[in-house]
JSON list of C-alpha atoms in Angstrom, two decimals:
[
{"chain": "A", "resi": 1, "resn": "MET", "atom": "CA", "xyz": [-72.21, 23.69, -4.00]},
{"chain": "A", "resi": 2, "resn": "LYS", "atom": "CA", "xyz": [-70.66, 21.85, -1.08]},
{"chain": "A", "resi": 3, "resn": "SER", "atom": "CA", "xyz": [-67.13, 20.51, -1.50]},
{"chain": "A", "resi": 4, "resn": "LEU", "atom": "CA", "xyz": [-64.18, 19.30, 0.54]},
{"chain": "A", "resi": 5, "resn": "LEU", "atom": "CA", "xyz": [-62.32, 22.27, -0.96]},
{"chain": "A", "resi": 6, "resn": "ASN", "atom": "CA", "xyz": [-64.59, 24.67, 0.94]},
{"chain": "A", "resi": 7, "resn": "PRO", "atom": "CA", "xyz": [-63.37, 25.25, 4.54]},
{"chain": "A", "resi": 8, "resn": "VAL", "atom": "CA", "xyz": [-66.92, 25.52, 5.97]},
{"chain": "A", "resi": 9, "resn": "ASP", "atom": "CA", "xyz": [-68.07, 22.32, 4.26]},
{"chain": "A", "resi": 10, "resn": "LYS", "atom": "CA", "xyz": [-64.86, 20.55, 5.30]},
{"chain": "A", "resi": 11, "resn": "SER", "atom": "CA", "xyz": [-65.42, 21.58, 8.93]},
{"chain": "A", "resi": 12, "resn": "GLU", "atom": "CA", "xyz": [-69.01, 20.30, 8.84]},
{"chain": "A", "resi": 13, "resn": "MET", "atom": "CA", "xyz": [-67.85, 16.97, 7.41]},
{"chain": "A", "resi": 14, "resn": "LEU", "atom": "CA", "xyz": [-65.12, 16.61, 10.04]},
{"chain": "A", "resi": 15, "resn": "GLN", "atom": "CA", "xyz": [-67.68, 17.20, 12.80]},
{"chain": "A", "resi": 16, "resn": "ARG", "atom": "CA", "xyz": [-69.96, 14.52, 11.36]},
{"chain": "A", "resi": 17, "resn": "ILE", "atom": "CA", "xyz": [-67.08, 12.05, 11.06]},
{"chain": "A", "resi": 18, "resn": "ALA", "atom": "CA", "xyz": [-66.09, 12.79, 14.68]},
{"chain": "A", "resi": 19, "resn": "GLU", "atom": "CA", "xyz": [-69.62, 11.87, 15.82]},
{"chain": "A", "resi": 20, "resn": "VAL", "atom": "CA", "xyz": [-69.57, 8.39, 14.25]},
{"chain": "A", "resi": 21, "resn": "THR", "atom": "CA", "xyz": [-69.46, 5.52, 16.76]},
{"chain": "A", "resi": 22, "resn": "PRO", "atom": "CA", "xyz": [-68.93, 1.77, 16.29]},
{"chain": "A", "resi": 23, "resn": "LYS", "atom": "CA", "xyz": [-72.53, 1.20, 17.43]},
{"chain": "A", "resi": 24, "resn": "ASP", "atom": "CA", "xyz": [-74.16, 3.33, 14.72]},
{"chain": "A", "resi": 25, "resn": "PRO", "atom": "CA", "xyz": [-76.67, 1.12, 12.87]},
{"chain": "A", "resi": 26, "resn": "SER", "atom": "CA", "xyz": [-76.93, 1.09, 9.09]},
{"chain": "A", "resi": 27, "resn": "LEU", "atom": "CA", "xyz": [-80.16, 2.51, 7.67]},
{"chain": "A", "resi": 28, "resn": "TRP", "atom": "CA", "xyz": [-79.52, 0.74, 4.33]},
{"chain": "A", "resi": 29, "resn": "GLY", "atom": "CA", "xyz": [-76.83, -1.24, 2.51]},
{"chain": "A", "resi": 30, "resn": "LYS", "atom": "CA", "xyz": [-74.45, -4.05, 3.40]},
{"chain": "A", "resi": 31, "resn": "MET", "atom": "CA", "xyz": [-71.59, -2.26, 5.18]},
{"chain": "A", "resi": 32, "resn": "ASN", "atom": "CA", "xyz": [-71.22, -1.70, 8.88]},
{"chain": "A", "resi": 33, "resn": "VAL", "atom": "CA", "xyz": [-70.04, 1.70, 10.11]},
{"chain": "A", "resi": 34, "resn": "HIS", "atom": "CA", "xyz": [-66.37, 0.68, 10.33]},
{"chain": "A", "resi": 35, "resn": "GLU", "atom": "CA", "xyz": [-66.41, -0.67, 6.78]},
{"chain": "A", "resi": 36, "resn": "MET", "atom": "CA", "xyz": [-68.04, 2.56, 5.62]},
{"chain": "A", "resi": 37, "resn": "LEU", "atom": "CA", "xyz": [-65.23, 4.68, 7.06]},
{"chain": "A", "resi": 38, "resn": "VAL", "atom": "CA", "xyz": [-62.59, 2.66, 5.21]},
{"chain": "A", "resi": 39, "resn": "HIS", "atom": "CA", "xyz": [-64.68, 2.56, 2.02]},
{"chain": "A", "resi": 40, "resn": "ALA", "atom": "CA", "xyz": [-65.05, 6.35, 2.13]},
{"chain": "A", "resi": 41, "resn": "ALA", "atom": "CA", "xyz": [-61.30, 6.74, 2.70]},
{"chain": "A", "resi": 42, "resn": "ASP", "atom": "CA", "xyz": [-60.64, 4.48, -0.31]},
{"chain": "A", "resi": 43, "resn": "GLN", "atom": "CA", "xyz": [-62.77, 6.74, -2.50]},
{"chain": "A", "resi": 44, "resn": "VAL", "atom": "CA", "xyz": [-60.70, 9.72, -1.35]},
{"chain": "A", "resi": 45, "resn": "ARG", "atom": "CA", "xyz": [-57.54, 7.68, -2.07]},
{"chain": "A", "resi": 46, "resn": "LEU", "atom": "CA", "xyz": [-58.82, 7.38, -5.65]},
{"chain": "A", "resi": 47, "resn": "SER", "atom": "CA", "xyz": [-59.01, 11.15, -5.89]},
{"chain": "A", "resi": 48, "resn": "PHE", "atom": "CA", "xyz": [-55.43, 11.44, -4.63]},
{"chain": "A", "resi": 49, "resn": "GLY", "atom": "CA", "xyz": [-54.21, 8.86, -7.14]},
{"chain": "A", "resi": 50, "resn": "GLU", "atom": "CA", "xyz": [-53.12, 6.59, -4.25]},
{"chain": "A", "resi": 51, "resn": "LYS", "atom": "CA", "xyz": [-55.61, 3.89, -5.23]},
{"chain": "A", "resi": 52, "resn": "ARG", "atom": "CA", "xyz": [-56.48, 2.87, -8.76]},
{"chain": "A", "resi": 53, "resn": "SER", "atom": "CA", "xyz": [-59.55, 1.34, -10.33]},
{"chain": "A", "resi": 54, "resn": "PRO", "atom": "CA", "xyz": [-60.00, 0.63, -14.03]},
{"chain": "A", "resi": 55, "resn": "TYR", "atom": "CA", "xyz": [-62.44, 2.78, -15.96]},
{"chain": "A", "resi": 56, "resn": "ARG", "atom": "CA", "xyz": [-65.75, 0.93, -16.33]},
{"chain": "A", "resi": 57, "resn": "GLY", "atom": "CA", "xyz": [-67.91, 3.84, -17.33]},
{"chain": "A", "resi": 58, "resn": "THR", "atom": "CA", "xyz": [-69.76, 4.63, -20.51]},
{"chain": "A", "resi": 59, "resn": "MET", "atom": "CA", "xyz": [-70.32, 7.75, -22.53]},
{"chain": "A", "resi": 60, "resn": "MET", "atom": "CA", "xyz": [-73.60, 8.19, -20.59]},
{"chain": "A", "resi": 61, "resn": "THR", "atom": "CA", "xyz": [-72.01, 7.89, -17.12]},
{"chain": "A", "resi": 62, "resn": "SER", "atom": "CA", "xyz": [-69.02, 10.07, -17.95]},
{"chain": "A", "resi": 63, "resn": "THR", "atom": "CA", "xyz": [-71.19, 12.90, -19.28]},
{"chain": "A", "resi": 64, "resn": "PHE", "atom": "CA", "xyz": [-74.86, 13.03, -18.34]},
{"chain": "A", "resi": 65, "resn": "VAL", "atom": "CA", "xyz": [-74.82, 10.99, -15.10]},
{"chain": "A", "resi": 66, "resn": "LYS", "atom": "CA", "xyz": [-71.63, 12.72, -13.88]},
{"chain": "A", "resi": 67, "resn": "PHE", "atom": "CA", "xyz": [-73.26, 16.10, -14.52]},
{"chain": "A", "resi": 68, "resn": "LEU", "atom": "CA", "xyz": [-76.41, 15.13, -12.56]},
{"chain": "A", "resi": 69, "resn": "ILE", "atom": "CA", "xyz": [-74.48, 13.69, -9.60]},
{"chain": "A", "resi": 70, "resn": "LEU", "atom": "CA", "xyz": [-72.18, 16.72, -9.33]},
{"chain": "A", "resi": 71, "resn": "LEU", "atom": "CA", "xyz": [-75.25, 18.98, -9.40]},
{"chain": "A", "resi": 72, "resn": "GLY", "atom": "CA", "xyz": [-76.58, 17.10, -6.38]},
{"chain": "A", "resi": 73, "resn": "MET", "atom": "CA", "xyz": [-78.94, 14.45, -7.71]},
{"chain": "A", "resi": 74, "resn": "PRO", "atom": "CA", "xyz": [-79.43, 12.08, -4.75]},
{"chain": "A", "resi": 75, "resn": "ILE", "atom": "CA", "xyz": [-77.38, 8.90, -4.86]},
{"chain": "A", "resi": 76, "resn": "PRO", "atom": "CA", "xyz": [-79.73, 5.89, -4.75]},
{"chain": "A", "resi": 77, "resn": "LYS", "atom": "CA", "xyz": [-79.67, 4.18, -1.35]},
{"chain": "A", "resi": 78, "resn": "GLY", "atom": "CA", "xyz": [-78.40, 0.61, -1.52]},
{"chain": "A", "resi": 79, "resn": "LYS", "atom": "CA", "xyz": [-78.94, 0.36, -5.29]},
{"chain": "A", "resi": 80, "resn": "ILE", "atom": "CA", "xyz": [-75.45, 0.88, -6.71]},
{"chain": "A", "resi": 81, "resn": "GLU", "atom": "CA", "xyz": [-72.69, -1.69, -6.29]},
{"chain": "A", "resi": 82, "resn": "THR", "atom": "CA", "xyz": [-69.26, -0.18, -5.69]},
{"chain": "A", "resi": 83, "resn": "THR", "atom": "CA", "xyz": [-66.18, -1.05, -7.70]},
{"chain": "A", "resi": 84, "resn": "ASP", "atom": "CA", "xyz": [-64.20, -4.04, -6.39]},
{"chain": "A", "resi": 85, "resn": "GLU", "atom": "CA", "xyz": [-61.22, -1.83, -5.48]},
{"chain": "A", "resi": 86, "resn": "LEU", "atom": "CA", "xyz": [-63.38, -0.03, -2.89]},
{"chain": "A", "resi": 87, "resn": "LYS", "atom": "CA", "xyz": [-65.28, -3.07, -1.64]},
{"chain": "A", "resi": 88, "resn": "GLN", "atom": "CA", "xyz": [-64.49, -4.62, 1.72]},
{"chain": "A", "resi": 89, "resn": "GLY", "atom": "CA", "xyz": [-63.36, -8.24, 1.45]},
{"chain": "A", "resi": 90, "resn": "VAL", "atom": "CA", "xyz": [-62.42, -7.82, -2.20]},
{"chain": "A", "resi": 91, "resn": "GLY", "atom": "CA", "xyz": [-60.02, -4.98, -3.09]},
{"chain": "A", "resi": 92, "resn": "GLY", "atom": "CA", "xyz": [-60.77, -2.43, -0.40]},
{"chain": "A", "resi": 93, "resn": "THR", "atom": "CA", "xyz": [-58.26, -1.41, 2.25]},
{"chain": "A", "resi": 94, "resn": "LYS", "atom": "CA", "xyz": [-58.30, -3.75, 5.23]},
{"chain": "A", "resi": 95, "resn": "LEU", "atom": "CA", "xyz": [-59.86, -2.51, 8.46]},
{"chain": "A", "resi": 96, "resn": "THR", "atom": "CA", "xyz": [-57.59, -1.72, 11.40]},
{"chain": "A", "resi": 97, "resn": "ALA", "atom": "CA", "xyz": [-58.86, -0.22, 14.68]},
{"chain": "A", "resi": 98, "resn": "PHE", "atom": "CA", "xyz": [-62.09, 1.79, 14.44]},
{"chain": "A", "resi": 99, "resn": "GLU", "atom": "CA", "xyz": [-60.66, 5.03, 15.87]},
{"chain": "A", "resi": 100, "resn": "LEU", "atom": "CA", "xyz": [-57.51, 4.72, 13.76]},
{"chain": "A", "resi": 101, "resn": "ASP", "atom": "CA", "xyz": [-59.52, 4.29, 10.56]},
{"chain": "A", "resi": 102, "resn": "LYS", "atom": "CA", "xyz": [-61.79, 7.17, 11.56]},
{"chain": "A", "resi": 103, "resn": "GLY", "atom": "CA", "xyz": [-58.69, 9.32, 12.12]},
{"chain": "A", "resi": 104, "resn": "ILE", "atom": "CA", "xyz": [-57.26, 8.37, 8.73]},
{"chain": "A", "resi": 105, "resn": "LEU", "atom": "CA", "xyz": [-60.46, 9.49, 7.00]},
{"chain": "A", "resi": 106, "resn": "ALA", "atom": "CA", "xyz": [-60.55, 12.73, 9.01]},
{"chain": "A", "resi": 107, "resn": "ASP", "atom": "CA", "xyz": [-56.92, 13.43, 8.08]},
{"chain": "A", "resi": 108, "resn": "MET", "atom": "CA", "xyz": [-57.71, 12.88, 4.40]},
{"chain": "A", "resi": 109, "resn": "VAL", "atom": "CA", "xyz": [-60.63, 15.31, 4.61]},
{"chain": "A", "resi": 110, "resn": "THR", "atom": "CA", "xyz": [-58.54, 17.87, 6.51]},
{"chain": "A", "resi": 111, "resn": "ASN", "atom": "CA", "xyz": [-55.72, 17.72, 4.00]},
{"chain": "A", "resi": 112, "resn": "PHE", "atom": "CA", "xyz": [-57.76, 17.09, 0.85]},
{"chain": "A", "resi": 113, "resn": "GLU", "atom": "CA", "xyz": [-56.51, 20.12, -1.07]},
{"chain": "A", "resi": 114, "resn": "THR", "atom": "CA", "xyz": [-52.79, 19.55, -0.44]},
{"chain": "A", "resi": 115, "resn": "ARG", "atom": "CA", "xyz": [-52.88, 15.75, -0.76]},
{"chain": "A", "resi": 116, "resn": "TYR", "atom": "CA", "xyz": [-54.70, 16.01, -4.09]},
{"chain": "A", "resi": 117, "resn": "GLY", "atom": "CA", "xyz": [-51.65, 17.73, -5.52]},
{"chain": "A", "resi": 118, "resn": "ASN", "atom": "CA", "xyz": [-51.35, 19.55, -8.83]},
{"chain": "A", "resi": 119, "resn": "GLU", "atom": "CA", "xyz": [-52.48, 16.91, -11.31]},
{"chain": "A", "resi": 120, "resn": "GLU", "atom": "CA", "xyz": [-55.12, 18.43, -13.59]},
{"chain": "A", "resi": 121, "resn": "PHE", "atom": "CA", "xyz": [-57.31, 15.33, -14.00]},
{"chain": "A", "resi": 122, "resn": "ARG", "atom": "CA", "xyz": [-57.65, 11.93, -12.33]},
{"chain": "A", "resi": 123, "resn": "LYS", "atom": "CA", "xyz": [-59.88, 9.20, -13.67]},
{"chain": "A", "resi": 124, "resn": "HIS", "atom": "CA", "xyz": [-62.91, 7.99, -11.74]},
{"chain": "A", "resi": 125, "resn": "PRO", "atom": "CA", "xyz": [-63.96, 4.39, -12.49]},
{"chain": "A", "resi": 126, "resn": "VAL", "atom": "CA", "xyz": [-67.45, 5.44, -13.63]},
{"chain": "A", "resi": 127, "resn": "PHE", "atom": "CA", "xyz": [-67.36, 9.18, -14.34]},
{"chain": "A", "resi": 128, "resn": "GLY", "atom": "CA", "xyz": [-64.03, 9.31, -16.19]},
{"chain": "A", "resi": 129, "resn": "ASP", "atom": "CA", "xyz": [-61.75, 12.32, -15.96]},
{"chain": "A", "resi": 130, "resn": "LEU", "atom": "CA", "xyz": [-62.48, 14.62, -13.02]},
{"chain": "A", "resi": 131, "resn": "ASP", "atom": "CA", "xyz": [-60.58, 17.76, -12.10]},
{"chain": "A", "resi": 132, "resn": "LYS", "atom": "CA", "xyz": [-59.73, 18.81, -8.53]},
{"chain": "A", "resi": 133, "resn": "GLN", "atom": "CA", "xyz": [-62.94, 20.81, -8.12]},
{"chain": "A", "resi": 134, "resn": "GLN", "atom": "CA", "xyz": [-65.07, 17.88, -9.30]},
{"chain": "A", "resi": 135, "resn": "TRP", "atom": "CA", "xyz": [-63.24, 15.42, -7.02]},
{"chain": "A", "resi": 136, "resn": "GLY", "atom": "CA", "xyz": [-63.73, 17.79, -4.06]},
{"chain": "A", "resi": 137, "resn": "ARG", "atom": "CA", "xyz": [-67.44, 17.94, -4.81]},
{"chain": "A", "resi": 138, "resn": "LEU", "atom": "CA", "xyz": [-67.78, 14.19, -5.43]},
{"chain": "A", "resi": 139, "resn": "ALA", "atom": "CA", "xyz": [-65.84, 13.29, -2.27]},
{"chain": "A", "resi": 140, "resn": "TYR", "atom": "CA", "xyz": [-68.17, 15.54, -0.27]},
{"chain": "A", "resi": 141, "resn": "LEU", "atom": "CA", "xyz": [-71.28, 13.97, -1.83]},
{"chain": "A", "resi": 142, "resn": "HIS", "atom": "CA", "xyz": [-69.98, 10.43, -1.29]},
{"chain": "A", "resi": 143, "resn": "LEU", "atom": "CA", "xyz": [-69.14, 11.07, 2.36]},
{"chain": "A", "resi": 144, "resn": "ASN", "atom": "CA", "xyz": [-72.47, 12.82, 2.89]},
{"chain": "A", "resi": 145, "resn": "HIS", "atom": "CA", "xyz": [-74.31, 9.81, 1.42]},
{"chain": "A", "resi": 146, "resn": "HIS", "atom": "CA", "xyz": [-72.52, 7.31, 3.65]},
{"chain": "A", "resi": 147, "resn": "LEU", "atom": "CA", "xyz": [-72.67, 9.39, 6.82]},
{"chain": "A", "resi": 148, "resn": "LYS", "atom": "CA", "xyz": [-76.44, 9.65, 6.31]},
{"chain": "A", "resi": 149, "resn": "GLN", "atom": "CA", "xyz": [-76.45, 5.86, 5.92]},
{"chain": "A", "resi": 150, "resn": "PHE", "atom": "CA", "xyz": [-75.44, 5.74, 9.60]},
{"chain": "A", "resi": 151, "resn": "GLY", "atom": "CA", "xyz": [-77.64, 8.58, 10.81]},
{"chain": "A", "resi": 152, "resn": "ARG", "atom": "CA", "xyz": [-74.95, 11.25, 10.74]}
]
């Protein structure tokens, strides 16, 4: 299964990020391409423990739904509202320059394994405790979802 911990998958993701342009139109959802880059970086910041979001999950989301998502069940397009801490204009990181924000995300992907550190588990706001392998998989799936949102 694809993950940011796999060098081949990481390389593929970096290529796709490099291809993103400010003119890429959204195929669904509310974000523009610049907001998506920062939103995706914020999700990776969660995995690093650099950004926090309270747990809002349930027994169902932290077991069954987490299992399905990590296995590759497609994420519904434009149907799931993100947590406020990752939402632009609410608690998400403020945009800077497009290329700078794109570079920040690429750096996070490049250095995912080392920046994650040695902590055994970090809490996801919906899925609960995730280990490094699960965060690597989820970060890949989340980026994949949003890059497809902009045709990448």
